[in-house]
PDB file of C-alpha atoms in Angstrom:
ATOM      1  CA  MET A  29      32.580 -26.871  34.373  1.00 44.00           C
ATOM      2  CA  PHE A  30      34.604 -25.877  37.174  1.00 48.00           C
ATOM      3  CA  GLU A  31      37.104 -27.301  39.428  1.00 60.00           C
ATOM      4  CA  ASN A  32      35.246 -26.950  42.716  1.00 78.00           C
ATOM      5  CA  ASP A  33      33.197 -24.710  44.819  1.00 81.00           C
ATOM      6  CA  SER A  34      35.908 -22.371  45.620  1.00 82.00           C
ATOM      7  CA  GLN A  35      36.710 -21.909  41.978  1.00 85.00           C
ATOM      8  CA  TYR A  36      33.052 -21.294  41.064  1.00 86.00           C
ATOM      9  CA  THR A  37      32.856 -18.829  44.062  1.00 89.00           C
ATOM     10  CA  GLU A  38      35.955 -16.935  42.573  1.00 91.00           C
ATOM     11  CA  ASN A  39      34.410 -16.924  39.172  1.00 92.00           C
ATOM     12  CA  GLN A  40      31.369 -15.215  40.610  1.00 95.00           C
ATOM     13  CA  ILE A  41      33.339 -12.865  42.646  1.00 95.00           C
ATOM     14  CA  LEU A  42      35.296 -11.819  39.738  1.00 95.00           C
ATOM     15  CA  ILE A  43      32.202 -11.263  37.516  1.00 96.00           C
ATOM     16  CA  LEU A  44      30.997  -8.896  40.302  1.00 96.00           C
ATOM     17  CA  PHE A  45      34.433  -7.186  40.422  1.00 96.00           C
ATOM     18  CA  VAL A  46      34.573  -6.559  36.550  1.00 95.00           C
ATOM     19  CA  LEU A  47      30.796  -5.300  36.545  1.00 95.00           C
ATOM     20  CA  LYS A  48      31.964  -2.738  39.275  1.00 95.00           C
ATOM     21  CA  GLU A  49      35.082  -1.834  37.310  1.00 94.00           C
ATOM     22  CA  ILE A  50      32.985  -1.149  34.369  1.00 91.00           C
ATOM     23  CA  ASP A  51      30.400   0.598  36.003  1.00 88.00           C
ATOM     24  CA  MET A  52      27.926   0.952  33.189  1.00 83.00           C
ATOM     25  CA  ASP A  53      25.427  -1.568  31.790  1.00 83.00           C
ATOM     26  CA  THR A  54      27.157  -3.696  29.527  1.00 84.00           C
ATOM     27  CA  PRO A  55      25.993  -6.109  26.816  1.00 82.00           C
ATOM     28  CA  GLY A  56      26.959  -9.731  27.511  1.00 84.00           C
ATOM     29  CA  SER A  57      29.268 -10.060  24.571  1.00 81.00           C
ATOM     30  CA  LEU A  58      31.398  -7.305  25.808  1.00 84.00           C
ATOM     31  CA  LEU A  59      31.384  -8.674  29.397  1.00 89.00           C
ATOM     32  CA  THR A  60      32.426 -12.218  28.208  1.00 90.00           C
ATOM     33  CA  ASP A  61      35.295 -10.978  26.130  1.00 88.00           C
ATOM     34  CA  ILE A  62      36.814  -9.058  29.165  1.00 91.00           C
ATOM     35  CA  LEU A  63      36.150 -11.804  31.545  1.00 92.00           C
ATOM     36  CA  LEU A  64      37.619 -14.682  29.227  1.00 92.00           C
ATOM     37  CA  GLU A  65      40.737 -12.734  28.079  1.00 89.00           C
ATOM     38  CA  PRO A  66      42.971 -13.312  30.696  1.00 87.00           C
ATOM     39  CA  ARG A  67      42.101 -17.040  30.723  1.00 88.00           C
ATOM     40  CA  MET A  68      41.121 -17.288  34.372  1.00 84.00           C
ATOM     41  CA  MET A  69      37.924 -18.923  33.640  1.00 87.00           C
ATOM     42  CA  ASN A  70      36.215 -20.971  30.666  1.00 88.00           C
ATOM     43  CA  TYR A  71      33.015 -19.647  28.861  1.00 90.00           C
ATOM     44  CA  PHE A  72      30.906 -22.321  30.387  1.00 91.00           C
ATOM     45  CA  ALA A  73      31.891 -21.576  34.007  1.00 89.00           C
ATOM     46  CA  MET A  74      31.556 -18.004  33.401  1.00 92.00           C
ATOM     47  CA  GLN A  75      27.889 -18.365  31.713  1.00 93.00           C
ATOM     48  CA  SER A  76      26.883 -20.583  34.713  1.00 93.00           C
ATOM     49  CA  ALA A  77      28.054 -17.925  37.132  1.00 94.00           C
ATOM     50  CA  LEU A  78      26.643 -15.031  35.780  1.00 95.00           C
ATOM     51  CA  CYS A  79      23.288 -16.925  35.441  1.00 95.00           C
ATOM     52  CA  ASP A  80      23.507 -17.846  39.217  1.00 95.00           C
ATOM     53  CA  LEU A  81      24.298 -14.147  40.028  1.00 96.00           C
ATOM     54  CA  THR A  82      21.436 -12.954  37.939  1.00 95.00           C
ATOM     55  CA  ASP A  83      18.857 -15.342  39.265  1.00 96.00           C
ATOM     56  CA  SER A  84      19.950 -14.413  42.823  1.00 95.00           C
ATOM     57  CA  GLY A  85      19.625 -10.508  42.037  1.00 95.00           C
ATOM     58  CA  LEU A  86      23.464  -9.780  42.667  1.00 96.00           C
ATOM     59  CA  VAL A  87      23.483  -8.971  38.868  1.00 96.00           C
ATOM     60  CA  LEU A  88      20.934  -6.972  37.167  1.00 93.00           C
ATOM     61  CA  THR A  89      19.942  -7.690  33.650  1.00 90.00           C
ATOM     62  CA  VAL A  90      17.796  -5.155  31.599  1.00 83.00           C
ATOM     63  CA  LYS A  91      17.083  -5.413  27.794  1.00 75.00           C
ATOM     64  CA  ASP A  92      17.554  -2.459  25.688  1.00 67.00           C
ATOM     65  CA  SER A  93      15.004  -1.589  23.026  1.00 57.00           C
ATOM     66  CA  GLY A  94      16.542  -3.738  20.709  1.00 63.00           C
ATOM     67  CA  GLY A  95      16.278  -6.601  22.976  1.00 70.00           C
ATOM     68  CA  ILE A  96      20.010  -6.999  23.732  1.00 75.00           C
ATOM     69  CA  PRO A  97      20.664  -7.969  27.428  1.00 82.00           C
ATOM     70  CA  LEU A  98      22.670  -5.416  29.140  1.00 85.00           C
ATOM     71  CA  TYR A  99      24.309  -6.459  32.614  1.00 91.00           C
ATOM     72  CA  SER A 100      25.237  -4.339  35.926  1.00 93.00           C
ATOM     73  CA  CYS A 101      26.159  -5.138  39.453  1.00 95.00           C
ATOM     74  CA  SER A 102      23.045  -4.631  41.759  1.00 95.00           C
ATOM     75  CA  LYS A 103      23.241  -2.539  45.053  1.00 95.00           C
ATOM     76  CA  LYS A 104      23.378  -6.182  46.759  1.00 96.00           C
ATOM     77  CA  GLY A 105      25.967  -7.399  44.407  1.00 95.00           C
ATOM     78  CA  LEU A 106      27.989  -4.396  45.366  1.00 96.00           C
ATOM     79  CA  ASP A 107      27.648  -5.056  49.101  1.00 96.00           C
ATOM     80  CA  ILE A 108      28.504  -8.890  48.872  1.00 95.00           C
ATOM     81  CA  LEU A 109      31.424  -7.871  46.450  1.00 95.00           C
ATOM     82  CA  LYS A 110      32.747  -5.320  49.280  1.00 95.00           C
ATOM     83  CA  SER A 111      32.924  -8.265  51.838  1.00 93.00           C
ATOM     84  CA  LEU A 112      34.521 -10.660  49.403  1.00 92.00           C
ATOM     85  CA  GLU A 113      36.697  -8.705  47.345  1.00 91.00           C
ATOM     86  CA  SER A 114      39.650  -9.187  49.584  1.00 91.00           C
ATOM     87  CA  THR A 115      39.460 -12.993  48.524  1.00 91.00           C
ATOM     88  CA  ILE A 116      40.806 -11.933  45.022  1.00 91.00           C
ATOM     89  CA  SER A 117      44.470 -11.893  44.707  1.00 91.00           C
ATOM     90  CA  PRO A 118      45.772  -8.619  44.058  1.00 93.00           C
ATOM     91  CA  ALA A 119      47.329  -9.812  40.802  1.00 94.00           C
ATOM     92  CA  ILE A 120      44.366 -11.018  39.246  1.00 93.00           C
ATOM     93  CA  LYS A 121      42.529  -7.927  40.432  1.00 93.00           C
ATOM     94  CA  ASP A 122      45.234  -5.679  38.594  1.00 94.00           C
ATOM     95  CA  ILE A 123      45.141  -7.813  35.622  1.00 94.00           C
ATOM     96  CA  TYR A 124      41.165  -6.949  35.435  1.00 93.00           C
ATOM     97  CA  LYS A 125      41.595  -3.277  36.402  1.00 93.00           C
ATOM     98  CA  ARG A 126      44.202  -2.649  33.590  1.00 91.00           C
ATOM     99  CA  LEU A 127      41.813  -4.747  31.011  1.00 90.00           C
ATOM    100  CA  VAL A 128      38.948  -2.698  31.935  1.00 91.00           C
ATOM    101  CA  HIS A 129      40.862   0.636  31.888  1.00 87.00           C
ATOM    102  CA  LYS A 130      42.296  -0.416  28.490  1.00 83.00           C
ATOM    103  CA  GLU A 131      38.941  -1.266  27.090  1.00 78.00           C
ATOM    104  CA  LYS A 132      36.703   1.266  28.709  1.00 76.00           C
ATOM    105  CA  SER A 133      36.597   3.526  25.998  1.00 72.00           C
ATOM    106  CA  LYS A 134      35.936   0.925  23.301  1.00 71.00           C
ATOM    107  CA  ILE A 135      33.441  -0.517  25.757  1.00 69.00           C
ATOM    108  CA  LYS A 136      31.597   2.955  26.076  1.00 69.00           C
ATOM    109  CA  GLN A 137      31.733   3.345  22.090  1.00 62.00           C
ATOM    110  CA  SER A 138      30.579  -0.053  21.507  1.00 61.00           C
ATOM    111  CA  ILE A 139      27.471   0.367  23.898  1.00 64.00           C
ATOM    112  CA  GLU A 140      26.642   3.944  22.359  1.00 77.00           C
ATOM    113  CA  ILE A 141      27.632   3.664  18.772  1.00 80.00           C
ATOM    114  CA  ASN A 142      27.832   0.133  16.812  1.00 82.00           C
ATOM    115  CA  ALA A 143      27.039  -1.464  13.645  1.00 86.00           C
ATOM    116  CA  SER A 144      26.587  -5.244  12.603  1.00 87.00           C
ATOM    117  CA  HIS A 145      25.302  -7.155   9.593  1.00 87.00           C
ATOM    118  CA  PHE A 146      23.009 -10.217   9.436  1.00 86.00           C
ATOM    119  CA  THR A 147      21.169 -12.311   7.041  1.00 88.00           C
ATOM    120  CA  GLY A 148      17.339 -12.024   7.241  1.00 84.00           C
ATOM    121  CA  THR A 149      14.720 -14.752   7.142  1.00 86.00           C
ATOM    122  CA  ASP A 150      14.213 -13.684   3.306  1.00 90.00           C
ATOM    123  CA  GLY A 151      18.088 -14.139   2.569  1.00 89.00           C
ATOM    124  CA  GLN A 152      18.633 -10.480   2.210  1.00 92.00           C
ATOM    125  CA  ILE A 153      21.637  -9.340   3.855  1.00 93.00           C
ATOM    126  CA  TYR A 154      21.205  -6.113   6.323  1.00 92.00           C
ATOM    127  CA  CYS A 155      23.288  -3.690   7.973  1.00 92.00           C
ATOM    128  CA  ARG A 156      22.041  -2.276  11.340  1.00 90.00           C
ATOM    129  CA  CYS A 157      23.355   0.891  12.619  1.00 90.00           C
ATOM    130  CA  PHE A 158      22.655   2.480  15.933  1.00 87.00           C
ATOM    131  CA  ILE A 159      23.366   5.055  18.303  1.00 86.00           C
ATOM    132  CA  ARG A 160      22.115   4.306  21.805  1.00 81.00           C
ATOM    133  CA  ASP A 161      22.157   5.890  25.238  1.00 74.00           C
ATOM    134  CA  GLY A 162      21.872   3.727  27.929  1.00 66.00           C
ATOM    135  CA  SER A 163      19.075   1.286  27.056  1.00 67.00           C
ATOM    136  CA  THR A 164      17.264   3.916  24.847  1.00 76.00           C
ATOM    137  CA  TYR A 165      18.181   3.888  21.133  1.00 81.00           C
ATOM    138  CA  ILE A 166      18.584   7.382  19.625  1.00 84.00           C
ATOM    139  CA  ALA A 167      18.868   6.205  15.979  1.00 87.00           C
ATOM    140  CA  ASP A 168      18.532   2.424  14.880  1.00 88.00           C
ATOM    141  CA  VAL A 169      18.519   1.885  10.928  1.00 90.00           C
ATOM    142  CA  ARG A 170      18.534  -1.427   9.088  1.00 90.00           C
ATOM    143  CA  ILE A 171      19.623  -1.199   5.335  1.00 92.00           C
ATOM    144  CA  PRO A 172      19.665  -3.899   2.953  1.00 95.00           C
ATOM    145  CA  VAL A 173      22.942  -4.289   0.975  1.00 95.00           C
ATOM    146  CA  ALA A 174      23.921  -6.394  -1.966  1.00 94.00           C
ATOM    147  CA  ASP A 175      26.741  -8.502  -0.298  1.00 94.00           C
ATOM    148  CA  LYS A 176      28.563  -9.158   2.648  1.00 91.00           C
ATOM    149  CA  THR A 177      31.548  -7.146   1.465  1.00 94.00           C
ATOM    150  CA  GLU A 178      29.154  -3.976   1.078  1.00 95.00           C
ATOM    151  CA  ALA A 179      28.022  -4.696   4.475  1.00 92.00           C
ATOM    152  CA  GLU A 180      31.299  -4.649   6.153  1.00 92.00           C
ATOM    153  CA  THR A 181      31.997  -1.402   4.329  1.00 94.00           C
ATOM    154  CA  VAL A 182      28.803   0.378   5.589  1.00 93.00           C
ATOM    155  CA  CYS A 183      29.480  -0.784   9.119  1.00 90.00           C
ATOM    156  CA  GLU A 184      32.929   0.452   9.174  1.00 89.00           C
ATOM    157  CA  ASN A 185      31.839   3.741   7.809  1.00 90.00           C
ATOM    158  CA  TRP A 186      29.048   3.909  10.452  1.00 90.00           C
ATOM    159  CA  LYS A 187      31.461   3.266  13.248  1.00 86.00           C
ATOM    160  CA  ASN A 188      34.285   5.804  11.876  1.00 86.00           C
ATOM    161  CA  ASN A 189      31.670   8.541  10.724  1.00 87.00           C
ATOM    162  CA  THR A 190      28.712   8.266  12.913  1.00 86.00           C
ATOM    163  CA  SER A 191      28.323  12.020  13.534  1.00 83.00           C
ATOM    164  CA  GLU A 192      28.653  13.098   9.830  1.00 86.00           C
ATOM    165  CA  VAL A 193      26.349  10.285   8.588  1.00 87.00           C
ATOM    166  CA  PHE A 194      23.783  11.040  11.261  1.00 86.00           C
ATOM    167  CA  LEU A 195      23.850  14.791  10.533  1.00 85.00           C
ATOM    168  CA  ARG A 196      23.254  14.240   7.023  1.00 87.00           C
ATOM    169  CA  VAL A 197      20.328  11.811   7.742  1.00 86.00           C
ATOM    170  CA  ILE A 198      18.778  14.555  10.056  1.00 87.00           C
ATOM    171  CA  LYS A 199      19.415  17.366   7.621  1.00 88.00           C
ATOM    172  CA  ALA A 200      17.897  15.422   4.672  1.00 90.00           C
ATOM    173  CA  MET A 201      14.921  14.820   7.029  1.00 88.00           C
ATOM    174  CA  LEU A 202      14.150  18.462   8.075  1.00 88.00           C
ATOM    175  CA  PRO A 203      12.916  21.350   6.068  1.00 79.00           C
TER     176      PRO A 203
END
């Protein structure tokens, strides 16, 4: 899973560092994408380190109203990072800083506005479109669709035209 204790500790410090740089509650899938992109650690080592950080209270996990876990660095985690951050090479820190900076607007948008499709237990394909502020949903809509192609179109339209679609729905519901 990891080469040695030193590598495992470095993975934990990198996770704390990335969470500090993101500086907002972050879904696990987005955190995973950022941590794995530079290929500094593998998925299993990252998940093991993240679980240990969560269990020890260095990383906080809250579930949003849809049950999706969101991760953030605790005060204790930030204190530990402050004392150990110098063990991460400046080159590695720079790689992750640039990656987080490049992805930050996408991260923020993904956290606040998103859409996905899934197949229900009844075999029906559904789209889930939502707007979330922190861990609270402002809008959360599940729509049955005919097929996967239609689902992808609905999801893309939601992501690209959220304000317009949301306004139409609100106007239709108000007198």
